[in-house]
Coordinates of C-alpha atoms and ligand atoms in Angstrom, one line a residue:
X1 CA -13.3 -16.4 11.7
X2 CA -14.8 -16.1 15.2
X3 CA -18.0 -14.1 14.5
X4 CA -18.9 -14.0 18.2
X5 CA -17.0 -13.9 21.5
X6 CA -19.6 -15.7 23.5
X7 CA -22.7 -17.7 22.6
X8 CA -25.4 -19.0 24.9
X9 CA -26.9 -22.3 23.9
X10 CA -30.5 -22.4 25.0
X11 CA -30.9 -26.2 24.9
X12 CA -29.7 -29.5 26.4
X13 CA -28.4 -32.9 25.4
X14 CA -26.8 -33.8 22.2
X15 CA -27.8 -30.7 20.3
X16 CA -26.3 -28.4 22.9
X17 CA -23.1 -30.3 22.6
X18 CA -23.2 -30.3 18.8
X19 CA -23.5 -26.5 18.8
X20 CA -20.7 -26.1 21.4
X21 CA -18.4 -28.3 19.3
X22 CA -18.7 -25.9 16.4
X23 CA -18.1 -23.0 18.8
X24 CA -15.1 -24.6 20.3
X25 CA -13.5 -25.2 16.9
X26 CA -14.1 -21.5 16.2
X27 CA -12.7 -20.4 19.6
X28 CA -16.1 -19.0 20.7
X29 CA -16.8 -19.2 24.4
X30 CA -20.0 -21.2 25.2
X31 CA -22.6 -20.6 27.9
X32 CA -24.8 -23.6 28.9
X33 CA -28.1 -23.4 30.7
X34 CA -29.4 -26.4 32.7
X35 CA -32.4 -27.4 34.7
X36 CA -32.2 -29.1 38.1
X37 CA -32.7 -32.4 36.4
X38 CA -29.6 -31.8 34.2
X39 CA -27.1 -30.6 36.7
X40 CA -24.8 -33.5 36.0
X41 CA -25.4 -33.6 32.2
X42 CA -22.6 -33.6 29.7
X43 CA -23.6 -30.3 28.0
X44 CA -23.1 -28.5 31.4
X45 CA -19.5 -29.8 31.7
X46 CA -18.7 -29.2 28.1
X47 CA -19.5 -25.5 28.2
X48 CA -17.1 -22.8 29.3
X49 CA -19.7 -21.6 31.8
X50 CA -23.0 -23.0 32.9
X51 CA -26.0 -21.4 34.7
X52 CA -28.9 -23.1 36.4
X53 CA -32.1 -22.0 34.6
X54 CA -34.9 -23.6 36.7
X55 CA -36.8 -26.6 37.8
X56 CA -37.0 -29.7 35.5
X57 CA -40.4 -29.0 33.8
X58 CA -39.5 -27.3 30.4
X59 CA -41.8 -24.3 31.2
X60 CA -39.7 -23.5 34.2
X61 CA -36.3 -24.1 32.6
X62 CA -35.6 -24.4 28.8
X63 CA -38.7 -22.4 28.0
X64 CA -38.2 -19.8 30.7
X65 CA -37.6 -16.8 28.4
X66 CA -37.1 -14.2 31.1
X67 CA -34.5 -16.2 32.9
X68 CA -32.7 -17.2 29.7
X69 CA -32.4 -13.6 28.6
X70 CA -31.2 -12.7 32.1
X71 CA -28.5 -15.3 31.9
X72 CA -27.5 -14.1 28.4
X73 CA -27.0 -10.5 29.8
X74 CA -25.3 -11.7 33.0
X75 CA -22.8 -13.9 31.1
X76 CA -22.1 -11.3 28.4
X77 CA -23.4 -13.5 25.6
X78 CA -23.9 -11.7 22.3
X79 CA -25.9 -14.4 20.6
X80 CA -28.2 -17.3 21.5
X81 CA -28.4 -20.6 19.6
X82 CA -31.7 -22.3 20.3
X83 CA -30.9 -25.8 18.9
X84 CA -34.1 -27.6 17.9
X85 CA -37.3 -28.0 19.9
X86 CA -37.9 -25.8 23.0
X87 CA -37.6 -22.1 21.8
X88 CA -36.2 -22.8 18.4
X89 CA -39.3 -21.9 16.5
X90 CA -40.9 -19.5 19.0
X91 CA -41.1 -16.1 17.2
X92 CA -41.7 -14.2 20.4
X93 CA -38.5 -15.4 21.8
X94 CA -36.6 -14.5 18.7
X95 CA -38.3 -11.0 18.8
X96 CA -37.4 -10.6 22.4
X97 CA -33.7 -11.4 21.7
X98 CA -33.6 -8.7 19.1
X99 CA -35.3 -6.2 21.4
X100 CA -32.7 -7.1 24.0
X101 CA -29.8 -6.6 21.6
X102 CA -28.9 -10.3 21.5
X103 CA -28.5 -12.0 18.1
X104 CA -30.9 -14.9 17.6
X105 CA -29.1 -17.6 15.6
X106 CA -31.9 -18.3 13.1
X107 CA -34.1 -16.4 10.7
X108 CA -35.9 -13.2 11.5
X109 CA -38.8 -13.4 14.0
X110 CA -41.2 -12.4 11.3
X111 CA -40.2 -15.3 9.1
X112 CA -40.5 -17.7 12.0
X113 CA -44.0 -16.3 12.7
X114 CA -45.1 -16.6 9.1
X115 CA -43.7 -20.2 8.7
X116 CA -45.1 -21.2 12.1
X117 CA -48.6 -21.0 10.7
X118 CA -49.0 -24.0 8.4
X119 CA -52.0 -22.4 6.8
X120 CA -50.2 -19.1 6.1
X121 CA -47.1 -20.7 4.8
X122 CA -49.0 -23.1 2.5
X123 CA -51.0 -20.1 1.1
X124 CA -47.9 -18.1 0.3
X125 CA -46.2 -21.1 -1.3
X126 CA -49.3 -21.8 -3.4
X127 CA -49.1 -18.2 -4.5
X128 CA -45.5 -18.6 -5.4
X129 CA -46.3 -21.6 -7.7
X130 CA -44.9 -24.3 -5.3
X131 CA -47.1 -27.4 -5.3
X132 CA -49.0 -27.9 -2.0
X133 CA -51.2 -30.7 -0.7
X134 CA -54.8 -30.1 -1.8
X135 CA -57.0 -29.0 1.1
X136 CA -58.8 -26.1 2.8
X137 CA -57.3 -22.8 1.8
X138 CA -57.6 -21.5 5.4
X139 CA -58.7 -22.7 8.8
X140 CA -61.9 -24.8 9.0
X141 CA -64.8 -22.4 9.6
X142 CA -67.8 -24.7 9.7
X143 CA -68.7 -28.3 9.6
X144 CA -70.4 -27.8 6.3
X145 CA -67.3 -26.2 4.7
X146 CA -65.2 -29.1 6.0
X147 CA -67.5 -31.7 4.5
X148 CA -67.6 -30.0 1.1
X149 CA -63.8 -29.7 0.9
X150 CA -63.4 -33.3 2.0
X151 CA -65.9 -34.5 -0.6
X152 CA -64.0 -32.6 -3.2
X153 CA -60.5 -33.9 -2.4
X154 CA -61.7 -37.3 -1.5
X155 CA -61.2 -39.4 1.7
X156 CA -59.0 -40.1 3.5
X157 CA -58.2 -36.6 4.7
X158 CA -56.0 -35.4 7.5
X159 CA -57.0 -32.8 10.1
X160 CA -54.0 -30.7 11.2
X161 CA -53.4 -27.9 13.7
X162 CA -52.2 -24.8 11.9
X163 CA -49.8 -24.0 14.7
X164 CA -48.8 -27.7 15.1
X165 CA -45.5 -29.4 15.3
X166 CA -44.0 -32.8 16.4
X167 CA -46.8 -34.7 14.8
X168 CA -49.2 -33.6 17.6
X169 CA -52.9 -33.4 17.0
X170 CA -52.9 -34.8 13.5
X171 CA -55.8 -37.1 12.8
X172 CA -56.6 -39.2 9.8
X173 CA -60.2 -39.3 8.8
X174 CA -61.5 -42.2 6.7
X175 CA -65.1 -41.1 6.0
X176 CA -67.6 -38.4 6.4
X177 CA -69.1 -39.8 9.6
X178 CA -65.8 -39.4 11.5
X179 CA -65.1 -35.9 10.2
X180 CA -67.1 -33.7 12.7
X181 CA -65.6 -35.5 15.7
X182 CA -62.1 -35.3 14.3
X183 CA -62.4 -31.5 13.8
X184 CA -63.7 -30.9 17.3
X185 CA -61.1 -33.1 18.9
X186 CA -58.4 -31.5 16.7
X187 CA -59.4 -28.1 17.8
X188 CA -59.3 -29.1 21.5
X189 CA -55.9 -30.7 21.1
X190 CA -54.6 -27.7 19.1
X191 CA -55.8 -25.2 21.8
X192 CA -54.3 -27.1 24.6
X193 CA -50.9 -27.9 22.9
X194 CA -50.4 -24.7 20.9
X195 CA -52.8 -22.1 22.4
X196 CA -54.4 -21.8 18.9
X197 CA -57.4 -23.9 18.0
X198 CA -57.2 -23.3 14.2
X199 CA -57.3 -26.6 12.3
X200 CA -57.3 -27.3 8.6
X201 CA -57.9 -30.2 6.3
X202 CA -55.8 -31.7 3.6
X203 CA -55.8 -34.7 1.4
X204 CA -54.2 -37.7 3.2
X205 CA -51.7 -39.2 0.9
X206 CA -51.5 -43.0 1.4
X207 CA -47.9 -44.2 1.9
X208 CA -46.1 -41.1 0.7
X209 CA -42.4 -40.5 1.2
X210 CA -41.1 -37.6 3.3
X211 CA -38.3 -35.9 1.3
X212 CA -36.8 -32.6 2.5
X213 CA -34.2 -30.1 1.3
X214 CA -31.7 -28.4 3.6
X215 CA -31.2 -24.8 2.7
X216 CA -28.8 -22.0 3.7
X217 CA -29.4 -18.4 3.0
X218 CA -27.7 -15.2 4.1
X219 CA -29.1 -11.7 4.8
X220 CA -27.8 -10.4 1.5
X221 CA -30.2 -12.4 -0.8
X222 CA -28.0 -15.4 -1.5
X223 CA -29.5 -18.9 -1.1
X224 CA -28.3 -22.4 -1.8
X225 CA -29.6 -25.9 -1.0
X226 CA -27.5 -28.7 0.4
X227 CA -29.5 -31.4 -1.4
X228 CA -32.1 -33.8 -0.2
X229 CA -32.8 -36.1 2.8
X230 CA -35.2 -39.0 2.9
X231 CA -37.0 -39.1 6.3
X232 CA -39.8 -41.6 5.6
X233 CA -39.2 -44.0 8.4
X234 CA -41.2 -42.5 11.2
X235 CA -43.1 -43.5 14.3
X236 CA -46.1 -41.4 15.4
X237 CA -45.2 -39.0 12.6
X238 CA -41.8 -38.5 14.0
X239 CA -38.6 -39.4 12.2
X240 CA -36.5 -42.4 13.3
X241 CA -34.2 -43.0 10.3
X242 CA -33.0 -40.4 7.9
X243 CA -30.6 -40.6 5.0
X244 CA -29.0 -38.4 2.4
X245 CA -29.5 -38.3 -0.5
X246 CA -33.0 -39.8 -1.0
X247 CA -32.6 -43.3 -2.6
X248 CA -35.3 -42.4 -5.2
X249 CA -33.8 -39.1 -6.3
X250 CA -33.1 -38.6 -10.0
X251 CA -31.4 -35.6 -11.5
X252 CA -34.7 -34.4 -13.0
X253 CA -36.7 -34.7 -9.7
X254 CA -33.9 -33.1 -7.8
X255 CA -33.8 -30.2 -10.2
X256 CA -37.6 -29.6 -9.8
X257 CA -37.7 -30.1 -6.0
X258 CA -34.6 -28.0 -5.3
X259 CA -36.1 -25.2 -7.4
X260 CA -39.2 -25.3 -5.3
X261 CA -37.1 -25.3 -2.1
X262 CA -35.2 -22.2 -3.3
X263 CA -38.6 -20.6 -4.3
X264 CA -39.8 -21.2 -0.7
X265 CA -36.7 -19.5 0.7
X266 CA -37.0 -16.5 -1.7
X267 CA -40.7 -16.0 -1.2
X268 CA -40.4 -16.0 2.6
X269 CA -37.3 -13.8 2.7
X270 CA -35.6 -16.5 4.6
X271 CA -32.1 -16.5 6.1
X272 CA -30.0 -18.8 8.1
X273 CA -30.3 -22.6 8.0
X274 CA -33.7 -24.2 7.3
X275 CA -35.5 -27.2 5.9
X276 CA -38.2 -27.3 3.3
X277 CA -40.3 -30.4 3.8
X278 CA -42.2 -32.2 1.0
X279 CA -44.4 -35.2 0.7
X280 CA -43.8 -37.3 -2.4
X281 CA -46.2 -39.8 -3.9
X282 CA -46.5 -41.3 -7.4
X283 CA -44.1 -38.9 -9.1
X284 CA -45.6 -35.8 -7.6
X285 CA -44.3 -33.8 -4.6
X286 CA -46.1 -31.3 -2.4
X287 CA -44.7 -28.6 0.0
X288 CA -45.7 -29.5 3.5
X289 CA -43.9 -27.0 5.7
X290 CA -40.7 -25.2 6.4
X291 CA -38.8 -25.8 9.6
X292 CA -37.0 -22.6 10.5
X293 CA -34.2 -24.2 12.6
X294 CA -31.4 -26.7 12.7
X295 CA -32.9 -30.2 12.2
X296 CA -32.0 -33.3 14.2
X297 CA -31.0 -34.9 10.9
X298 CA -28.6 -32.1 9.7
X299 CA -25.8 -34.6 10.4
X300 CA -26.4 -36.7 7.2
X301 CA -26.3 -33.6 5.1
X302 CA -23.0 -32.6 6.7
X303 CA -21.6 -36.1 6.0
X304 CA -22.4 -36.0 2.3
X305 CA -21.5 -32.3 1.6
X306 CA -18.7 -31.8 4.1
X307 CA -20.3 -28.5 5.2
X308 CA -20.6 -27.7 8.9
X309 CA -24.1 -26.3 9.0
X310 CA -23.8 -25.0 12.6
X311 CA -20.7 -22.9 11.6
X312 CA -22.6 -21.6 8.7
X313 CA -25.5 -20.6 11.0
X314 CA -23.1 -18.7 13.2
X315 CA -21.5 -16.9 10.2
X316 CA -24.9 -16.0 8.7
X317 CA -26.2 -14.7 12.0
X318 CA -23.1 -12.5 12.2
X319 CA -24.1 -10.9 8.8
X320 CA -21.6 -12.8 6.7
X321 CA -22.2 -13.6 3.0
X322 CA -22.4 -17.3 2.1
X323 CA -18.9 -18.5 1.2
X324 CA -20.1 -20.7 -1.7
X325 CA -22.4 -20.8 -4.6
X326 CA -24.7 -23.6 -5.6
X327 CA -22.3 -25.1 -8.2
X328 CA -19.6 -25.4 -5.6
X329 CA -21.6 -27.7 -3.4
X330 CA -21.5 -31.4 -4.3
X331 CA -22.5 -34.7 -2.8
X332 CA -20.0 -37.4 -2.0
X333 CA -21.3 -40.8 -1.0
X334 CA -24.3 -41.7 1.2
X335 CA -25.1 -41.2 4.9
X336 CA -27.7 -42.7 7.2
X337 CA -28.8 -41.6 10.7
X338 CA -30.5 -43.8 13.2
X339 CA -32.1 -42.1 16.2
X340 CA -31.3 -44.0 19.3
X341 CA -34.2 -43.4 21.7
X342 CA -34.6 -44.7 25.2
X343 CA -37.9 -46.4 24.3
X344 CA -39.4 -49.8 24.1
X345 CA -39.9 -50.6 20.4
X346 CA -42.1 -53.6 21.2
X347 CA -44.4 -51.6 23.5
X348 CA -45.6 -48.7 21.3
X349 CA -42.3 -46.8 21.8
X350 CA -43.1 -46.1 25.5
X351 CA -40.2 -44.0 27.0
X352 CA -37.8 -46.0 29.2
X353 CA -35.8 -43.4 31.1
X354 CA -33.3 -44.6 33.7
X355 CA -29.7 -45.1 34.5
X356 CA -27.1 -46.1 31.8
X357 CA -25.2 -48.9 33.6
X358 CA -22.7 -49.5 30.7
X359 CA -22.0 -47.5 27.7
X360 CA -19.6 -47.9 24.8
X361 CA -20.1 -46.1 21.6
X362 CA -19.0 -47.4 18.2
X363 CA -16.2 -46.1 16.0
X364 CA -14.2 -46.8 13.0
X365 CA -14.5 -45.7 9.4
X366 CA -17.5 -43.6 8.4
X367 CA -19.1 -43.3 11.8
X368 CA -20.4 -40.3 13.7
X369 CA -22.1 -40.5 17.1
X370 CA -23.7 -37.3 18.4
X371 CA -24.9 -38.0 22.0
X372 CA -25.2 -36.4 25.4
X373 CA -25.0 -39.6 27.4
X374 CA -22.3 -41.6 29.1
X375 CA -21.9 -44.4 31.6
X376 CA -23.6 -43.7 34.9
X377 CA -25.8 -41.1 33.4
X378 CA -29.4 -41.1 34.4
X379 CA -31.8 -40.2 31.6
X380 CA -34.4 -37.8 33.0
X381 CA -38.0 -38.5 32.4
X382 CA -38.8 -34.8 31.8
X383 CA -37.5 -34.5 28.2
X384 CA -37.4 -36.1 24.8
X385 CA -36.4 -39.8 24.8
X386 CA -33.7 -39.4 22.0
X387 CA -30.3 -40.1 23.6
X388 CA -28.0 -40.4 20.6
X389 CA -27.8 -40.1 16.9
X390 CA -25.8 -42.9 15.2
X391 CA -24.7 -41.9 11.8
X392 CA -22.8 -43.8 9.1
X393 CA -21.2 -42.7 5.9
X394 CA -20.1 -44.8 2.9
X395 CA -19.0 -44.3 -0.7
X396 CA -22.3 -46.0 -1.6
X397 CA -25.7 -46.5 0.1
X398 CA -24.8 -50.2 0.5
X399 CA -21.6 -49.4 2.3
X400 CA -23.4 -46.9 4.6
X401 CA -25.9 -49.7 5.5
X402 CA -23.1 -52.2 6.1
X403 CA -21.3 -49.7 8.4
X404 CA -24.5 -49.0 10.2
X405 CA -25.1 -52.7 10.8
X406 CA -21.6 -53.2 12.1
X407 CA -21.9 -50.1 14.4
X408 CA -25.2 -51.3 15.9
X409 CA -23.3 -54.4 16.9
X410 CA -20.5 -52.4 18.5
X411 CA -22.9 -50.2 20.4
X412 CA -23.3 -51.1 24.0
X413 CA -26.1 -49.4 26.0
X414 CA -27.0 -51.4 29.1
X415 CA -29.7 -50.2 31.6
X416 CA -32.5 -48.9 29.4
X417 CA -34.5 -50.2 26.5
X418 CA -33.5 -48.5 23.2
X419 CA -34.5 -48.4 19.5
X420 CA -31.2 -50.2 18.6
X421 CA -32.9 -53.6 17.8
X422 CA -35.4 -51.8 15.7
X423 CA -32.7 -50.2 13.7
X424 CA -31.1 -53.5 13.4
X425 CA -34.3 -54.9 11.9
X426 CA -34.6 -52.0 9.5
X427 CA -31.0 -52.3 8.3
X428 CA -31.6 -55.9 7.5
X429 CA -35.0 -55.4 5.9
X430 CA -35.2 -56.2 2.2
X431 CA -37.5 -53.3 1.4
X432 CA -35.3 -50.8 3.2
X433 CA -32.2 -52.2 1.4
X434 CA -34.0 -51.7 -1.9
X435 CA -34.9 -48.2 -0.9
X436 CA -38.6 -48.9 -0.8
X437 CA -39.8 -46.9 2.2
X438 CA -42.8 -44.8 3.0
X439 CA -44.2 -43.0 6.1
X440 CA -46.0 -46.2 7.3
X441 CA -43.0 -48.4 6.8
X442 CA -42.8 -49.4 10.5
X443 CA -46.4 -50.6 10.5
X444 CA -45.8 -53.0 7.7
X445 CA -46.1 -56.7 8.6
X446 CA -42.6 -57.5 7.2
X447 CA -40.9 -55.3 9.7
X448 CA -43.2 -56.1 12.7
X449 CA -42.6 -59.8 12.1
X450 CA -38.8 -59.6 12.4
X451 CA -38.7 -56.9 15.1
X452 CA -39.5 -59.2 18.0
X453 CA -36.7 -61.5 17.0
X454 CA -34.2 -58.7 16.8
X455 CA -35.3 -57.4 20.2
X456 CA -34.9 -60.8 21.8
X457 CA -31.4 -61.2 20.2
X458 CA -30.4 -57.8 21.4
X459 CA -31.6 -58.6 24.9
X460 CA -29.5 -61.8 24.9
X461 CA -26.5 -60.0 23.5
X462 CA -26.7 -57.3 26.2
X463 CA -27.1 -59.9 28.9
X464 CA -24.0 -61.7 27.7
X465 CA -22.1 -58.4 27.4
X466 CA -23.3 -57.4 30.9
X467 CA -22.1 -60.7 32.3
X468 CA -18.6 -60.3 30.7
X469 CA -18.4 -56.7 31.9
X470 CA -19.3 -57.7 35.4
X471 CA -16.4 -60.1 35.4
X472 CA -14.2 -57.3 34.3
X473 CA -13.8 -58.9 30.8
X474 CA -14.1 -55.7 28.8
X475 CA -12.3 -57.3 25.8
X476 CA -14.4 -60.4 25.9
X477 CA -17.5 -58.2 25.8
X478 CA -16.2 -56.4 22.7
X479 CA -15.1 -59.5 20.9
X480 CA -18.4 -61.1 21.9
X481 CA -20.2 -58.4 20.1
X482 CA -18.0 -58.8 17.0
X483 CA -18.5 -62.6 16.9
X484 CA -22.3 -62.1 17.3
X485 CA -22.0 -59.9 14.2
X486 CA -20.0 -62.5 12.3
X487 CA -22.6 -65.2 13.2
X488 CA -25.5 -63.1 12.1
X489 CA -23.8 -62.3 8.8
X490 CA -23.4 -66.0 8.2
X491 CA -27.1 -66.6 8.8
X492 CA -28.1 -64.2 6.0
Ligands
ADP1 P1 -45.4 -31.7 12.3 O1 -45.2 -30.3 12.0 O2 -46.4 -31.9 13.4 O3 -44.2 -32.5 12.4 P2 -45.9 -32.3 9.5 O4 -46.9 -31.5 8.8 O5 -44.4 -31.9 9.3 O6 -46.2 -32.3 11.0 O7 -46.1 -33.8 9.2 C1 -45.3 -34.8 9.8 C2 -45.6 -36.2 9.2 O8 -47.0 -36.5 9.1 C3 -45.1 -36.3 7.7 O9 -43.8 -36.6 7.6 C4 -46.0 -37.4 7.2 O10 -45.6 -38.7 7.6 C5 -47.3 -37.2 7.9 N1 -48.3 -36.3 7.1 C6 -48.5 -35.0 7.2 N2 -49.4 -34.5 6.3 C7 -49.7 -35.6 5.6 C8 -50.6 -35.8 4.5 N3 -51.3 -34.8 3.9 N4 -50.7 -37.0 3.9 C9 -50.0 -38.1 4.5 N5 -49.2 -38.0 5.5 C10 -49.0 -36.7 6.1

């Protein structure tokens, strides 16, 4: 089935290519948009047609609604896929698409709006009987109210922006003295980042796990989940490693959590692909929010279920009925995703954009690499620092880890600092191997202690590779990587 003749992808980088890949397999023509900073980017070449959308700053390009709608009309696109980030959860954009007669590939704008407010969505989930993190029922109205609630739920608490996203503006408050200032700072940050100063308070769970459920629902009232993902390994409240299924999942917990996830979908009248996020601590779980879009980490779910989530999104947007029922969806094996960011893991994850001088991506059994980079590509400073998603699949979690370690050795990225050595450290970490992770995992001493060593090893490896490559010894470089791997395995 084709569903659409032409789809515009209002995004860039790996996710634009991911969506185009699904379209190409379905014989759907793709329209790319690009900023002046992206004129040589892979997603521009991959599409059937590409249009310059504006200058590098996102407000002038990938967030430039008028221009994007204009390009959609000009190119004859019937639908727009927003990817993630940029306009993906912007209800006014989704509304504008429907007013313009263009299909927005996602849920209805009303659902996006309702879910975009963390306060509103928490409230309706509480009403539907889904457990939520204890906290203020609405926005914080006065300092006195905040103090009362914080006293009641107990410190530490977290101040969050209702319209927030991307971990921006969240502040942990340890005691009453720090509360006033955190609320005023939170309101200022929320106003400047999201144009809405509403903040609320909830109990800050110490070392919870982040577990989420992928869901799919059609416009005819059918909803299924595609099982769970564990996304506890984060930096600055943003995910770095995701896996499916969660290593702590039991049939009983999965039953309870998936029922809550489906209740969230049904209560909100949700359709298309979405993610219901929960925090889990000490046997209890709490609804945190719903992401009304394709997630970065949808890959791991695709690897264990065999379902192409982007194709399902296209079919649902075209008004199709889900082609399967819950009992027809099963899990096979285990998958892990490592986000490869152009960042310095030893220097507070400072972005390190620049030119990729050498690039060779891993392969072999159980590997999937989604990326928008290539040799000679210059990573622009204007956008997110994620440059690739390295995913492994294995019959068991152990095999997925072994494949990931092997792939990290095969991966050659010369020219910018990346999170590769950090992933290396994580994949060899005893606690990770045992499945004992939580949202503060990366701050733990055991990982910090080994990280510097892995970064130094990685630098040495890349220097050796670069030297071999300079001498035209491509094969020596590859075998060098493999023998380094063998040596490191012997050390363990
Ligand atoms: P955003 O929408 O900005 O990404 P989320 O509400 O999804 O923010 O939270 C992102 C991350 O922040 C979570 O995965 C978790 O690590 C941390 N977090 C959020 N709320 C809490 C809480 N109440 N207790 C502990 N950690 C939290």
